[in-house]
Tab-separated table of C-alpha atoms in Angstrom:
chain	number	residue	atom	x	y	z
L	273	MET	CA	12.662	45.520	17.639
L	274	ASP	CA	14.068	41.959	17.549
L	275	THR	CA	13.844	39.671	14.546
L	276	ILE	CA	14.331	35.919	14.514
L	277	GLU	CA	15.883	34.820	11.233
L	278	VAL	CA	13.755	33.266	8.545
L	279	LEU	CA	14.924	29.746	7.679
L	280	PRO	CA	13.553	27.231	5.190
L	281	LEU	CA	12.305	24.313	7.280
L	282	PRO	CA	14.620	21.625	5.810
L	283	LEU	CA	17.612	23.945	6.320
L	284	ALA	CA	16.453	24.725	9.826
L	285	ALA	CA	16.249	21.016	10.590
L	286	ALA	CA	19.798	20.532	9.339
L	287	MET	CA	21.121	23.399	11.483
L	288	PHE	CA	19.301	22.180	14.556
L	289	ALA	CA	21.045	18.841	14.221
L	290	ALA	CA	24.476	20.196	15.153
L	291	GLY	CA	25.906	21.662	18.373
L	292	ASP	CA	23.669	23.971	20.411
L	293	ALA	CA	21.288	24.156	17.431
L	294	ALA	CA	20.043	20.742	18.534
L	295	PHE	CA	18.014	22.668	21.148
L	296	ILE	CA	14.996	24.948	20.937
L	297	GLU	CA	14.693	27.931	23.265
L	298	ASN	CA	11.765	30.205	23.998
L	299	ARG	CA	11.263	33.920	24.422
L	300	THR	CA	9.651	34.643	27.777
L	301	PHE	CA	6.911	37.231	28.207
L	302	ASP	CA	9.379	39.695	29.713
L	303	GLU	CA	11.875	39.206	26.890
L	304	MET	CA	9.358	39.804	24.116
L	305	THR	CA	9.005	43.297	22.663
L	306	ILE	CA	6.302	44.983	20.615
L	307	GLY	CA	7.144	44.596	16.906
L	308	GLU	CA	9.362	41.547	17.440
L	309	THR	CA	9.008	39.024	14.618
L	310	ALA	CA	9.797	35.431	13.786
L	311	ALA	CA	9.272	33.492	10.571
L	312	LEU	CA	9.811	30.192	8.815
L	313	GLN	CA	9.645	29.044	5.202
L	314	ARG	CA	8.161	25.880	3.782
L	315	THR	CA	7.783	24.638	0.221
L	316	LEU	CA	4.588	22.603	0.100
L	317	THR	CA	4.506	19.370	-1.879
L	318	GLN	CA	1.721	17.079	-3.019
L	319	SER	CA	2.914	14.620	-0.381
L	320	ASP	CA	2.347	17.297	2.302
L	321	ILE	CA	-1.200	17.742	1.027
L	322	GLU	CA	-1.852	14.000	1.045
L	323	LEU	CA	-0.414	13.571	4.548
L	324	PHE	CA	-2.590	16.419	5.831
L	325	ALA	CA	-5.633	14.818	4.187
L	326	ASN	CA	-4.760	11.534	5.852
L	327	VAL	CA	-4.457	13.079	9.303
L	328	SER	CA	-7.454	15.404	9.018
L	329	GLY	CA	-9.748	13.161	6.991
L	330	ASP	CA	-10.417	16.047	4.580
L	331	VAL	CA	-10.424	14.294	1.199
L	332	ASN	CA	-12.054	17.128	-0.725
L	333	PRO	CA	-11.228	16.369	-4.392
L	334	SER	CA	-9.941	19.922	-4.802
L	335	HIS	CA	-6.877	18.738	-2.883
L	336	LEU	CA	-6.442	15.197	-4.217
L	337	ASP	CA	-8.195	14.607	-7.551
L	338	ALA	CA	-6.236	16.179	-10.419
L	339	ASP	CA	-9.040	15.740	-12.975
L	340	TYR	CA	-11.651	17.338	-10.731
L	341	ALA	CA	-9.329	20.117	-9.583
L	342	GLY	CA	-8.232	20.888	-13.132
L	343	ALA	CA	-11.794	21.811	-14.068
L	344	SER	CA	-12.290	23.957	-10.950
L	345	LEU	CA	-11.964	27.689	-10.422
L	346	PHE	CA	-8.287	27.226	-9.471
L	347	HIS	CA	-7.343	25.055	-12.502
L	348	GLY	CA	-5.381	22.576	-10.456
L	349	ILE	CA	-4.909	20.998	-7.065
L	350	ILE	CA	-4.758	23.414	-4.139
L	351	ALA	CA	-3.577	22.841	-0.576
L	352	HIS	CA	-5.972	22.781	2.352
L	353	GLY	CA	-6.230	26.256	3.839
L	354	MET	CA	-5.557	24.888	7.306
L	355	LEU	CA	-2.389	23.155	6.103
L	356	SER	CA	-0.885	26.548	5.314
L	357	GLY	CA	-2.423	27.981	8.463
L	358	SER	CA	-0.882	25.267	10.604
L	359	LEU	CA	2.572	26.661	9.835
L	360	PHE	CA	1.829	29.544	12.208
L	361	SER	CA	1.642	26.948	14.964
L	362	ALA	CA	5.191	25.870	14.107
L	363	VAL	CA	6.455	29.430	14.549
L	364	LEU	CA	4.538	30.055	17.774
L	365	GLY	CA	5.476	26.695	19.283
L	366	THR	CA	9.163	26.660	18.433
L	367	LEU	CA	10.360	30.238	17.907
L	368	LEU	CA	8.159	33.030	19.224
L	369	PRO	CA	7.238	32.663	21.994
L	370	GLY	CA	8.366	29.004	21.670
L	371	PRO	CA	8.215	26.132	24.200
L	372	GLY	CA	5.727	26.754	27.000
L	373	THR	CA	3.343	28.765	24.805
L	374	ILE	CA	-0.381	28.160	25.330
L	375	TYR	CA	-2.488	28.783	22.224
L	376	LEU	CA	-5.717	30.625	23.097
L	377	GLY	CA	-7.108	31.622	19.724
L	378	GLN	CA	-6.406	32.142	16.063
L	379	ASP	CA	-8.262	33.992	13.318
L	380	LEU	CA	-7.259	33.577	9.693
L	381	LYS	CA	-8.342	35.090	6.399
L	382	PHE	CA	-7.416	33.108	3.303
L	383	ARG	CA	-6.500	35.535	0.537
L	384	HIS	CA	-4.849	33.420	-2.171
L	385	PRO	CA	-4.778	29.708	-3.071
L	386	VAL	CA	-1.673	27.627	-2.447
L	387	LYS	CA	-0.575	24.969	-4.935
L	388	PRO	CA	2.025	22.200	-4.708
L	389	GLY	CA	5.460	23.712	-5.205
L	390	ASP	CA	4.606	27.074	-3.647
L	391	THR	CA	7.136	28.357	-1.099
L	392	LEU	CA	5.415	29.984	1.851
L	393	THR	CA	6.889	32.415	4.333
L	394	VAL	CA	4.899	32.529	7.567
L	395	LYS	CA	5.662	35.403	9.931
L	396	VAL	CA	4.303	36.448	13.310
L	397	THR	CA	4.759	39.902	14.810
L	398	VAL	CA	4.104	40.885	18.430
L	399	ARG	CA	1.241	43.413	18.439
L	400	THR	CA	0.217	43.762	22.096
L	401	LYS	CA	1.212	42.431	25.532
L	402	ASN	CA	-1.025	42.069	28.594
L	403	ALA	CA	1.265	42.007	31.619
L	404	GLU	CA	-1.461	40.982	34.087
L	405	LYS	CA	-2.474	37.825	32.241
L	406	LYS	CA	0.790	37.293	30.347
L	407	ARG	CA	-1.180	37.278	27.123
L	408	VAL	CA	0.298	38.272	23.785
L	409	VAL	CA	-1.452	39.027	20.506
L	410	LEU	CA	0.630	38.441	17.384
L	411	ASP	CA	-0.185	39.460	13.821
L	412	CYS	CA	0.100	36.584	11.358
L	413	LEU	CA	1.094	36.922	7.731
L	414	CYS	CA	1.740	34.250	5.097
L	415	THR	CA	3.121	35.138	1.670
L	416	ASN	CA	4.187	33.029	-1.292
L	417	GLN	CA	7.318	33.076	-3.424
L	418	ASP	CA	5.835	35.855	-5.581
L	419	GLY	CA	5.205	38.111	-2.592
L	420	GLU	CA	1.441	37.573	-2.802
L	421	THR	CA	-0.446	37.590	0.484
L	422	VAL	CA	-1.844	34.130	1.136
L	423	ILE	CA	-3.143	34.401	4.723
L	424	THR	CA	-3.617	37.205	7.216
L	425	GLY	CA	-4.824	36.996	10.788
L	426	ALA	CA	-3.923	37.177	14.438
L	427	ALA	CA	-3.100	34.727	17.197
L	428	GLU	CA	-3.564	35.106	20.954
L	429	VAL	CA	-1.334	33.135	23.283
L	430	VAL	CA	-0.288	32.901	26.892
L	431	ALA	CA	3.460	33.466	26.758
L	432	PRO	CA	5.841	31.457	28.939
L	433	THR	CA	7.257	33.191	32.011
L	434	GLU	CA	10.115	30.773	32.614
L	435	LYS	CA	13.038	30.175	30.317
L	436	VAL	CA	12.873	26.830	28.495
L	437	ARG	CA	15.679	25.235	26.552
L	438	ARG	CA	15.038	21.686	25.399
L	439	PRO	CA	16.528	19.212	22.911
L	440	ARG	CA	14.752	19.447	19.588
L	441	VAL	CA	12.646	16.297	19.163
L	442	GLN	CA	13.667	14.258	16.133
L	443	LEU	CA	10.561	13.365	14.174
L	444	PRO	CA	10.090	9.930	12.600
L	445	GLU	CA	10.384	9.735	8.844
L	446	VAL	CA	6.965	9.741	7.204
L	447	SER	CA	6.282	9.039	3.547
L	448	VAL	CA	3.293	8.873	1.249
L	449	VAL	CA	2.766	5.525	-0.436
L	450	HIS	CA	0.797	5.391	-3.679
L	451	HIS	CA	-0.848	2.086	-4.511
L	452	GLU	CA	-0.298	2.483	-8.249
L	453	ALA	CA	0.321	-1.211	-8.896
L	454	LEU	CA	-2.981	-2.137	-7.263
L	455	ALA	CA	-4.852	0.567	-9.162
L	456	ALA	CA	-3.308	-0.564	-12.459
L	457	LEU	CA	-4.242	-4.185	-11.787
L	458	LEU	CA	-7.854	-3.328	-10.954
L	459	ALA	CA	-8.146	-1.062	-13.995
L	460	ARG	CA	-6.777	-3.754	-16.323
L	461	ALA	CA	-9.183	-6.369	-14.996
L	462	SER	CA	-12.196	-4.051	-15.071
L	463	ALA	CA	-11.842	-3.761	-18.854
L	464	LEU	CA	-12.616	-7.486	-19.213
L	465	PRO	CA	-15.987	-9.290	-18.896
L	466	PRO	CA	-16.938	-10.573	-15.416
L	467	LEU	CA	-15.606	-14.054	-14.740
L	468	PRO	CA	-18.278	-16.649	-13.824
L	469	THR	CA	-17.048	-17.759	-10.411
L	470	ALA	CA	-18.314	-20.248	-7.836
L	471	ILE	CA	-17.971	-18.790	-4.341
L	472	VAL	CA	-17.541	-21.871	-2.174
L	473	HIS	CA	-19.339	-21.784	1.186
L	474	PRO	CA	-19.537	-17.993	1.717
L	475	CYS	CA	-21.001	-18.335	5.192
L	476	ASP	CA	-19.339	-15.436	6.983
L	477	GLY	CA	-19.501	-11.693	6.497
L	478	ASP	CA	-16.002	-11.268	5.055
L	479	SER	CA	-16.221	-13.915	2.346
L	480	LEU	CA	-19.763	-12.954	1.320
L	481	GLN	CA	-19.014	-9.252	1.278
L	482	GLY	CA	-15.793	-9.847	-0.671
L	483	ALA	CA	-17.669	-11.791	-3.333
L	484	LEU	CA	-20.383	-9.168	-3.650
L	485	ARG	CA	-17.850	-6.336	-3.790
L	486	ALA	CA	-15.985	-8.169	-6.557
L	487	ALA	CA	-19.293	-8.582	-8.402
L	488	ALA	CA	-20.092	-4.882	-7.987
L	489	ALA	CA	-16.648	-4.035	-9.373
L	490	GLY	CA	-17.388	-6.165	-12.425
L	491	PHE	CA	-14.664	-8.757	-11.791
L	492	VAL	CA	-16.847	-11.796	-11.128
L	493	ASP	CA	-20.301	-13.098	-11.949
L	494	PRO	CA	-20.823	-14.962	-8.675
L	495	VAL	CA	-22.594	-18.225	-8.017
L	496	LEU	CA	-22.887	-18.731	-4.256
L	497	VAL	CA	-22.527	-22.400	-3.330
L	498	GLY	CA	-23.425	-23.440	0.202
L	499	PRO	CA	-26.275	-23.688	2.730
L	500	GLU	CA	-28.752	-21.170	1.322
L	501	ALA	CA	-30.400	-20.436	4.664
L	502	ARG	CA	-27.044	-19.638	6.281
L	503	ILE	CA	-25.930	-17.496	3.359
L	504	ARG	CA	-29.140	-15.467	3.477
L	505	ALA	CA	-28.859	-15.113	7.264
L	506	VAL	CA	-25.319	-13.736	6.905
L	507	ALA	CA	-26.492	-11.326	4.206
L	508	LEU	CA	-29.314	-10.103	6.441
L	509	ALA	CA	-26.995	-9.644	9.423
L	510	GLU	CA	-24.418	-7.766	7.315
L	511	GLY	CA	-26.947	-5.677	5.402
L	512	LEU	CA	-25.954	-7.219	2.055
L	513	ASP	CA	-28.286	-7.377	-0.937
L	514	LEU	CA	-28.513	-10.743	-2.716
L	515	THR	CA	-30.973	-9.594	-5.361
L	516	GLY	CA	-30.102	-11.201	-8.686
L	517	ILE	CA	-27.351	-13.386	-7.190
L	518	ARG	CA	-27.604	-17.104	-7.997
L	519	ILE	CA	-27.405	-19.455	-4.998
L	520	VAL	CA	-26.812	-23.205	-5.332
L	521	ASP	CA	-27.885	-24.896	-2.118
L	522	ALA	CA	-25.433	-27.357	-0.543
L	523	PRO	CA	-25.936	-28.645	3.009
L	524	HIS	CA	-22.392	-28.186	4.336
L	525	SER	CA	-18.873	-27.181	3.386
L	526	HIS	CA	-17.833	-30.587	1.987
L	527	ALA	CA	-20.870	-30.672	-0.245
L	528	ALA	CA	-20.287	-27.057	-1.263
L	529	ALA	CA	-16.747	-27.873	-2.402
L	530	GLU	CA	-17.953	-30.923	-4.344
L	531	THR	CA	-20.788	-28.992	-5.997
L	532	ALA	CA	-18.595	-25.995	-6.893
L	533	VAL	CA	-15.942	-28.227	-8.454
L	534	GLY	CA	-18.707	-29.881	-10.482
L	535	LEU	CA	-19.809	-26.474	-11.775
L	536	ALA	CA	-16.227	-25.813	-12.876
L	537	ARG	CA	-15.948	-29.235	-14.480
L	538	ASP	CA	-19.051	-28.765	-16.614
L	539	GLY	CA	-18.111	-25.210	-17.608
L	540	THR	CA	-20.847	-23.397	-15.689
L	541	VAL	CA	-18.157	-21.361	-13.920
L	542	ARG	CA	-14.622	-20.497	-15.014
L	543	ALA	CA	-13.101	-19.933	-11.567
L	544	LEU	CA	-13.433	-21.008	-7.943
L	545	MET	CA	-13.207	-18.725	-4.916
L	546	LYS	CA	-12.725	-19.992	-1.380
L	547	GLY	CA	-15.277	-18.825	1.156
L	548	SER	CA	-15.401	-19.733	4.843
L	549	LEU	CA	-14.354	-23.362	4.518
L	550	HIS	CA	-10.889	-24.756	5.139
L	551	THR	CA	-8.480	-24.660	2.207
L	552	ASP	CA	-7.926	-28.433	2.445
L	553	GLU	CA	-11.621	-29.105	1.884
L	554	LEU	CA	-11.671	-27.185	-1.360
L	555	MET	CA	-8.304	-28.374	-2.649
L	556	HIS	CA	-9.150	-32.024	-1.852
L	557	GLU	CA	-12.030	-31.846	-4.318
L	558	VAL	CA	-9.932	-29.999	-6.894
L	559	MET	CA	-7.197	-32.637	-6.660
L	560	ARG	CA	-9.465	-35.658	-7.115
L	561	ARG	CA	-8.664	-37.042	-10.546
L	562	GLU	CA	-12.249	-38.080	-11.250
L	563	ASN	CA	-13.253	-34.388	-11.114
L	564	HIS	CA	-11.008	-33.679	-14.112
L	565	LEU	CA	-9.757	-30.298	-12.885
L	566	ARG	CA	-6.178	-31.474	-12.675
L	567	THR	CA	-3.969	-30.971	-15.691
L	568	GLY	CA	-0.516	-32.053	-16.708
L	569	ARG	CA	0.906	-29.313	-14.484
L	570	ARG	CA	1.693	-29.388	-10.805
L	571	ILE	CA	-0.761	-27.166	-8.953
L	572	SER	CA	0.978	-24.210	-7.284
L	573	HIS	CA	0.123	-21.006	-5.478
L	574	ALA	CA	1.286	-17.540	-6.448
L	575	TYR	CA	1.218	-14.358	-4.406
L	576	VAL	CA	0.958	-11.337	-6.655
L	577	MET	CA	2.650	-8.672	-4.568
L	578	LEU	CA	1.684	-5.174	-5.701
L	579	ILE	CA	4.712	-3.162	-4.622
L	580	ALA	CA	3.805	0.319	-3.434
L	581	ALA	CA	7.275	1.838	-3.838
L	582	SER	CA	7.959	0.692	-7.405
L	583	GLY	CA	4.402	0.588	-8.726
L	584	LYS	CA	4.936	-2.893	-10.209
L	585	ALA	CA	3.692	-6.403	-9.558
L	586	LEU	CA	6.046	-9.056	-8.182
L	587	ILE	CA	5.020	-12.715	-8.125
L	588	VAL	CA	6.209	-14.873	-5.206
L	589	SER	CA	5.804	-18.652	-5.559
L	590	ASP	CA	5.165	-21.038	-3.904
L	591	GLY	CA	4.208	-19.967	-0.409
L	592	ALA	CA	0.970	-21.865	0.172
L	593	VAL	CA	0.625	-25.235	-1.605
L	594	ASN	CA	3.915	-27.083	-2.242
L	595	ILE	CA	5.736	-27.638	1.030
L	596	ALA	CA	9.162	-28.855	-0.116
L	597	PRO	CA	9.109	-29.119	-3.910
L	598	GLY	CA	11.781	-31.038	-5.743
L	599	LEU	CA	13.328	-30.058	-9.051
L	600	MET	CA	10.536	-31.295	-11.315
L	601	GLU	CA	7.865	-29.731	-9.120
L	602	LYS	CA	9.767	-26.461	-9.343
L	603	VAL	CA	9.694	-26.678	-13.134
L	604	ASP	CA	5.885	-26.454	-13.007
L	605	ILE	CA	5.934	-23.809	-10.271
L	606	VAL	CA	8.201	-21.648	-12.437
L	607	GLN	CA	6.172	-22.230	-15.605
L	608	ASN	CA	2.890	-21.447	-13.828
L	609	ALA	CA	4.355	-18.197	-12.533
L	610	ILE	CA	5.728	-17.233	-15.958
L	611	ASP	CA	2.367	-17.835	-17.618
L	612	LEU	CA	0.651	-15.735	-14.950
L	613	ALA	CA	3.116	-12.879	-15.366
L	614	ILE	CA	2.499	-12.911	-19.129
L	615	ALA	CA	-1.258	-12.795	-18.475
L	616	LEU	CA	-0.627	-9.770	-16.232
L	617	GLY	CA	1.062	-7.991	-19.132
L	618	VAL	CA	4.781	-8.793	-18.739
L	619	ALA	CA	6.212	-9.639	-22.167
L	620	VAL	CA	9.231	-11.669	-20.992
L	621	PRO	CA	9.089	-12.226	-17.209
L	622	LYS	CA	12.378	-12.134	-15.317
L	623	VAL	CA	12.594	-14.990	-12.827
L	624	ALA	CA	14.916	-14.886	-9.811
L	625	LEU	CA	15.540	-18.304	-8.250
L	626	LEU	CA	16.164	-17.611	-4.575
L	627	SER	CA	18.503	-19.304	-2.169
L	628	ALA	CA	20.657	-18.246	0.762
L	629	VAL	CA	23.695	-17.625	-1.448
L	630	GLU	CA	24.432	-16.782	-5.047
L	631	THR	CA	26.936	-19.582	-5.675
L	632	VAL	CA	26.140	-23.182	-6.547
L	633	THR	CA	27.074	-25.507	-3.704
L	634	ALA	CA	26.193	-29.138	-3.019
L	635	GLU	CA	25.552	-28.344	0.639
L	636	ILE	CA	22.505	-26.196	-0.262
L	637	PRO	CA	20.137	-28.182	-2.520
L	638	SER	CA	18.174	-25.083	-3.619
L	639	THR	CA	21.307	-23.750	-5.347
L	640	LEU	CA	21.578	-26.983	-7.368
L	641	ASP	CA	17.893	-26.740	-8.299
L	642	ALA	CA	18.369	-23.122	-9.398
L	643	ALA	CA	21.287	-24.006	-11.624
L	644	ALA	CA	19.365	-26.900	-13.179
L	645	LEU	CA	16.284	-24.733	-13.785
L	646	CYS	CA	18.391	-22.138	-15.587
L	647	LYS	CA	19.867	-24.804	-17.861
L	648	MET	CA	16.400	-26.273	-18.513
L	649	ALA	CA	15.205	-22.819	-19.556
L	650	ASP	CA	18.192	-22.516	-21.901
L	651	ARG	CA	17.111	-25.783	-23.558
L	652	GLY	CA	13.447	-24.846	-23.872
L	653	GLN	CA	12.097	-27.058	-21.085
L	654	ILE	CA	10.817	-23.891	-19.386
L	655	LYS	CA	9.376	-21.358	-21.809
L	656	GLY	CA	8.601	-17.665	-21.957
L	657	GLY	CA	10.800	-16.319	-19.170
L	658	LEU	CA	14.355	-15.216	-18.419
L	659	LEU	CA	15.778	-17.164	-15.461
L	660	ASP	CA	18.779	-16.548	-13.210
L	661	GLY	CA	19.906	-18.142	-9.999
L	662	PRO	CA	20.773	-19.008	-7.436
L	663	LEU	CA	20.390	-15.473	-6.127
L	664	ALA	CA	20.252	-14.369	-2.512
L	665	PHE	CA	17.301	-12.095	-1.832
L	666	ASP	CA	19.401	-8.911	-1.700
L	667	ASN	CA	21.012	-9.695	-5.043
L	668	ALA	CA	17.677	-10.531	-6.573
L	669	ILE	CA	15.979	-7.255	-5.729
L	670	SER	CA	18.889	-4.804	-5.573
L	671	THR	CA	21.062	-3.909	-8.545
L	672	VAL	CA	23.534	-2.254	-6.176
L	673	ALA	CA	23.852	-5.410	-4.057
L	674	ALA	CA	24.367	-7.524	-7.157
L	675	LEU	CA	27.051	-5.198	-8.557
L	676	THR	CA	28.791	-5.048	-5.182
L	677	LYS	CA	29.126	-8.827	-5.274
L	678	GLY	CA	30.243	-8.801	-8.902
L	679	ILE	CA	27.080	-10.436	-10.228
L	680	THR	CA	26.265	-9.634	-13.834
L	681	SER	CA	22.630	-10.497	-14.440
L	682	ALA	CA	19.694	-9.324	-16.533
L	683	VAL	CA	17.393	-10.443	-13.712
L	684	ALA	CA	19.088	-9.119	-10.563
L	685	GLY	CA	17.571	-5.852	-9.425
L	686	SER	CA	14.460	-6.052	-11.604
L	687	PRO	CA	12.729	-9.432	-11.226
L	688	ASP	CA	9.077	-10.021	-12.056
L	689	ILE	CA	9.010	-13.367	-10.249
L	690	LEU	CA	10.709	-14.679	-7.104
L	691	ILE	CA	10.835	-18.469	-6.825
L	692	VAL	CA	11.450	-19.537	-3.224
L	693	PRO	CA	13.077	-22.801	-2.100
L	694	ASN	CA	10.105	-24.021	-0.054
L	695	LEU	CA	6.732	-23.093	1.377
L	696	GLU	CA	8.111	-21.775	4.668
L	697	ALA	CA	10.401	-19.289	2.946
L	698	GLY	CA	7.686	-18.159	0.531
L	699	ASN	CA	5.034	-17.753	3.184
L	700	MET	CA	7.295	-15.760	5.495
L	701	LEU	CA	8.556	-13.560	2.656
L	702	ALA	CA	5.042	-12.795	1.413
L	703	LYS	CA	3.609	-12.116	4.869
L	704	GLN	CA	6.546	-9.867	5.726
L	705	MET	CA	5.924	-7.823	2.583
L	706	ILE	CA	2.201	-7.587	3.316
L	707	TYR	CA	2.342	-6.732	7.002
L	708	SER	CA	5.274	-4.349	6.799
L	709	GLY	CA	3.207	-2.255	4.394
L	710	VAL	CA	5.564	-2.786	1.461
L	711	ALA	CA	2.910	-4.360	-0.764
L	712	ASP	CA	-0.732	-5.071	-1.368
L	713	ALA	CA	-1.275	-8.714	-2.173
L	714	ALA	CA	-3.407	-11.054	-4.215
L	715	GLY	CA	-3.400	-14.840	-4.084
L	716	ILE	CA	-4.257	-17.424	-6.722
L	717	VAL	CA	-3.799	-21.154	-7.316
L	718	LEU	CA	-2.556	-22.127	-10.777
L	719	GLY	CA	-2.121	-25.361	-12.683
L	720	ALA	CA	-5.753	-26.503	-12.497
L	721	ALA	CA	-8.274	-26.248	-15.319
L	722	VAL	CA	-9.610	-23.026	-13.763
L	723	PRO	CA	-7.944	-20.390	-11.548
L	724	ILE	CA	-8.680	-20.786	-7.856
L	725	ILE	CA	-8.908	-17.699	-5.664
L	726	LEU	CA	-7.552	-18.693	-2.265
L	727	THR	CA	-8.198	-15.940	0.257
L	728	SER	CA	-7.441	-16.022	3.970
L	729	ARG	CA	-9.839	-15.118	6.741
L	730	ALA	CA	-7.406	-12.314	7.633
L	731	ASP	CA	-7.498	-10.833	4.124
L	732	SER	CA	-8.993	-7.389	3.629
L	733	ILE	CA	-11.702	-6.604	1.103
L	734	GLN	CA	-8.985	-4.914	-0.953
L	735	THR	CA	-6.964	-8.140	-1.046
L	736	ARG	CA	-10.030	-10.126	-2.074
L	737	LEU	CA	-10.731	-7.676	-4.889
L	738	ALA	CA	-7.116	-7.850	-6.069
L	739	SER	CA	-7.226	-11.660	-6.037
L	740	CYS	CA	-10.392	-11.633	-8.148
L	741	ALA	CA	-8.761	-9.206	-10.581
L	742	VAL	CA	-5.753	-11.534	-10.941
L	743	ALA	CA	-8.105	-14.471	-11.629
L	744	VAL	CA	-9.879	-12.477	-14.356
L	745	LEU	CA	-6.569	-11.679	-16.042
L	746	ALA	CA	-5.309	-15.250	-15.615
L	747	ALA	CA	-8.467	-16.741	-17.150
L	748	ASN	CA	-8.548	-14.292	-20.050
L	749	GLY	CA	-4.807	-14.518	-20.591
L	750	ALA	CA	-5.167	-18.249	-21.147
L	751	VAL	CA	-2.766	-19.205	-18.365
L	752	LYS	CA	-1.815	-22.747	-19.299
L	753	GLY	CA	-2.612	-25.763	-17.237
């Protein structure tokens, strides 16, 4: 009887990476003997369970919801049965028989639950061989670290007849990302009263659905401003219920912007949310002095980036309104961002003033602005935050990078706010973070008498909800104007 050694999967991967172990080799039908075995070990993690749920679509709360699972028969989260069962496929496909194997059937009996942290040993043993059809039946056994039987069963395969030796395929790195920052933001906002909000010209499915979803979540008390017939037609086409939703009729997008700004001016609403009109149409009305929504502050935009890896919020400003701000415009951009961060729950926001380098040089104006802003903060002209700059992006976000370059800073490596030199830099930085999957995002315009939720046509419902949540917190946190 032959036995193929049992290896923990991470150790096996390490061994396969060197020399001839970089190859996998099969056992042909003729080579296999009755009683021959092969086995692998795997310690299952919660990330494994979540990845399997993602691939399979099985989101049974027994596997993912700790509160639900804790009250169940098993008193905690358990792994999907087929996740454990799938480990037999790894043995059959890579060890015994290995490459060239054709899976014909598998029966499994699940004898014991598997929880995160359990170490499983999966073993197959050759039971019978059919020489005519080259079929092999193998007994399957899975046990845990305590020797308890987890799964029993049998697999039937067509064994390879030709020897195969192939390079082991290197798998891409896969990780589970938890959107804790987004969840925390939504939870914080949901504890506050809905914010009366004018939804300006919601005449497409995305903007109307986003507003109604935000209302259902309790973030906004919406007033729909726009052509009523068009709004109702969109609702009908999208299957959306407008029962109980106030609609203020306005014939076109220009009139909708004017009417919505009037509602904000007279206090009927406490926020504005862009619908399917162009940003310039809405902001033109906001900026008109006779509408009295402007304040002593420069209006600026802030992306609230909800970082998946760190679970924290990071404000990026300004990537949407001020194209090439000078020093005094940056003072307001910084102060707006600090006030927003405080409204989001940061006691003393750390502000990194970005440039291409970390040294002050006359050839790069943004470094001069950064130095001046830091001194203005020292003298109380910017309040509530801790500023440092100029900082290159790597120094701003990485403590290791900052230390490597000899930078001693209370901001470097842990900023709450990134202030960019100009709109182009801010927009590219924010979009890179969003579309690379690093962060969820929310967008808001600050410095006016009311927060303005500026969403893009490309924004998801999730982004729209997050933006509404930020507006609720900004309005209730008394972000200054």
